[in-house]
Coordinates of C-alpha atoms in Angstrom, one line a residue:
X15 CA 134.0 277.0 50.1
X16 CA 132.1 276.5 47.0
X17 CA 130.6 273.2 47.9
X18 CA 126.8 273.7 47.5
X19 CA 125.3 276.0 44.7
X20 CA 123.2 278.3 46.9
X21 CA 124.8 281.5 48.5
X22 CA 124.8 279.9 52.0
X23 CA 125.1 276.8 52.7
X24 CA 124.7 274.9 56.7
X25 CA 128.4 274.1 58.3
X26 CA 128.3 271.3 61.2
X27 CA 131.5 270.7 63.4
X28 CA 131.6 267.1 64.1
X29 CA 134.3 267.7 66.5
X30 CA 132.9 270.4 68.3
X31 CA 129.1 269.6 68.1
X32 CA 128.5 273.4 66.4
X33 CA 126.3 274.3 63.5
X34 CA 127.4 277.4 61.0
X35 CA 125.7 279.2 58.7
X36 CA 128.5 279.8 56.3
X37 CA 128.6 282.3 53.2
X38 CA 130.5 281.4 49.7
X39 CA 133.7 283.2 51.2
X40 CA 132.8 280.6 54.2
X41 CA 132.3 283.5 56.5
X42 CA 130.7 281.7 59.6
X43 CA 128.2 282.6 62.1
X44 CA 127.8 280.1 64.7
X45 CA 124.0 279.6 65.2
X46 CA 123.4 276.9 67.5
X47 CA 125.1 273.8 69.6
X48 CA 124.5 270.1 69.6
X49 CA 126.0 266.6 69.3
X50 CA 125.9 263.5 67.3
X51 CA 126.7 260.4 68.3
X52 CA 126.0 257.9 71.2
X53 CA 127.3 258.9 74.5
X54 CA 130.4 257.2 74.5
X55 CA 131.0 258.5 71.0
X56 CA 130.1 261.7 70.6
X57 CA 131.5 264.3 68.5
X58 CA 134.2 261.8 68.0
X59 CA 136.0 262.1 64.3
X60 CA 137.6 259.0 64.7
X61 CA 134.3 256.8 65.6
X62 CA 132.5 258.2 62.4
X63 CA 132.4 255.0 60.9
X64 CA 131.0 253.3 63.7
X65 CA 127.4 251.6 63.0
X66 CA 125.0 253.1 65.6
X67 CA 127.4 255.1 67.3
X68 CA 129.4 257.0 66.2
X69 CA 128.7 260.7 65.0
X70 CA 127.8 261.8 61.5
X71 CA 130.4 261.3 58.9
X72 CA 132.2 264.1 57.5
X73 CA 131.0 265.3 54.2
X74 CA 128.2 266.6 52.1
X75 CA 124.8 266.4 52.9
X76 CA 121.6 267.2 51.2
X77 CA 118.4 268.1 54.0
X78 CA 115.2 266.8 53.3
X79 CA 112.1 268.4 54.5
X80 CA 111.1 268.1 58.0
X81 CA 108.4 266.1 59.0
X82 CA 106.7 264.7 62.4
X83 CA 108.3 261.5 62.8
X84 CA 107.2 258.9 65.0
X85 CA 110.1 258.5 67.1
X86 CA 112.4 261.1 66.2
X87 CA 109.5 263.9 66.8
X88 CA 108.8 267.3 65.7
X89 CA 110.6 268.6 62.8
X90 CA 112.5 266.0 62.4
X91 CA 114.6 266.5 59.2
X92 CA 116.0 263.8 56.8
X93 CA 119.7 263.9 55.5
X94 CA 121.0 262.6 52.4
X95 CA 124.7 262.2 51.4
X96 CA 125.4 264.1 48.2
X97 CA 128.5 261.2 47.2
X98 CA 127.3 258.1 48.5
X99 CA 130.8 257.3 49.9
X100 CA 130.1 260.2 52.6
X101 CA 128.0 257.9 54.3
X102 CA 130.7 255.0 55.0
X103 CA 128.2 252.4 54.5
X104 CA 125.6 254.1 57.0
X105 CA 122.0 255.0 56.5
X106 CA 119.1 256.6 58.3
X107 CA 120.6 259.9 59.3
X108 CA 118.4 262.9 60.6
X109 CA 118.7 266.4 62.5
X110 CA 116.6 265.5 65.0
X111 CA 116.0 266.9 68.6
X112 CA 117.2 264.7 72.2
X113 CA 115.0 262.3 73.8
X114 CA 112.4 263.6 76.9
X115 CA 114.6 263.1 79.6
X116 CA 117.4 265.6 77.5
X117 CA 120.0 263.8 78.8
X118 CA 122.4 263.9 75.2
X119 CA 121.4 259.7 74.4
X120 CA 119.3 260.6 71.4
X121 CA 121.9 260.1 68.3
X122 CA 123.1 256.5 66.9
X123 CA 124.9 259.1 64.8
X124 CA 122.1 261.8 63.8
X125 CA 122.4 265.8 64.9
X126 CA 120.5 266.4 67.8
X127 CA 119.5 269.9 68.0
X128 CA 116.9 272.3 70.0
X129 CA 113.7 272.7 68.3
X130 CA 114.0 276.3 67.6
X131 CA 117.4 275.7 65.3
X132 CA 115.2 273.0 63.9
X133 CA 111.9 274.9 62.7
X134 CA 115.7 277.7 61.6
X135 CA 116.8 274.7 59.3
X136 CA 113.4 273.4 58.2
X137 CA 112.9 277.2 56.9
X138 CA 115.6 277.5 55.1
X139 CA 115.5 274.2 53.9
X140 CA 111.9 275.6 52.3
X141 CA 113.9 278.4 50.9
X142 CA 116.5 277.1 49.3
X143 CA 119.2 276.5 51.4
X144 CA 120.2 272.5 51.9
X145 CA 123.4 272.0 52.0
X146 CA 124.9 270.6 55.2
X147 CA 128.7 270.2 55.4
X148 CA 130.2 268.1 57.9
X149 CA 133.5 269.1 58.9
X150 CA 136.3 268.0 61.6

């Protein structure tokens, strides 16, 4: 996988909900679990193109650097398509963490993940490392 230029670069399964951190012979080490999408839509490949529903669309991603966000919360970290076409004409995607009562309804499509794998991403986003790939 030579898709971003730094030696590692951040592998999330749509499909499956995990996140990788994946070397340039895309030698993967699972790291942590999650979801992305609205209940009903989940982790679902084939609702990726769904508005406000559906999970993350497969592709590359550039990460932002965290911030506190009003309503997403702590280390909350912005995600930018590399190709604009990634996107499929949506917008306002974020690794984020779930809502208070952690019942898996926080994503209209972003990655919800645990804070710790958070502040883990918002580090290496510091260091370098920024490239999110979305696969199946």
């Amino acid at each position: 996988m030579d898709v971003g230029r730094e030696p590692f670069d951040w592998v999330y399964s749509q499909s499956r909900g995990h996140l990788y951190l994946a070397d340039s012979q895309d030698v993967r080490a699972h790291v942590a679990s999650g979801y992305s999408g609205a209940p009903r839509y989940q982790n679902n490949t084939e609702s990726e193109a769904l508005v406000s529903r559906g999970p993350i669309p497969r592709g590359v991603w550039r990460m932002e650097p965290a911030f506190n966000h009003g309503r997403l919360g702590p280390v909350a970290i912005p995600l930018e398509p590399v190709e604009e076409k990634t996107a499929l004409g949506r917008s306002g995607f974020f690794i984020h963490g779930d809502n208070s009562r952690g019942d898996a309804s926080a994503s209209f499509g972003c990655i919800v993940l645990d804070r710790k794998t958070r502040d883990l991403l918002a580090l290496g986003v510091g260091q370098g490392i920024r490239t999110l790939v979305v696969v199946d």
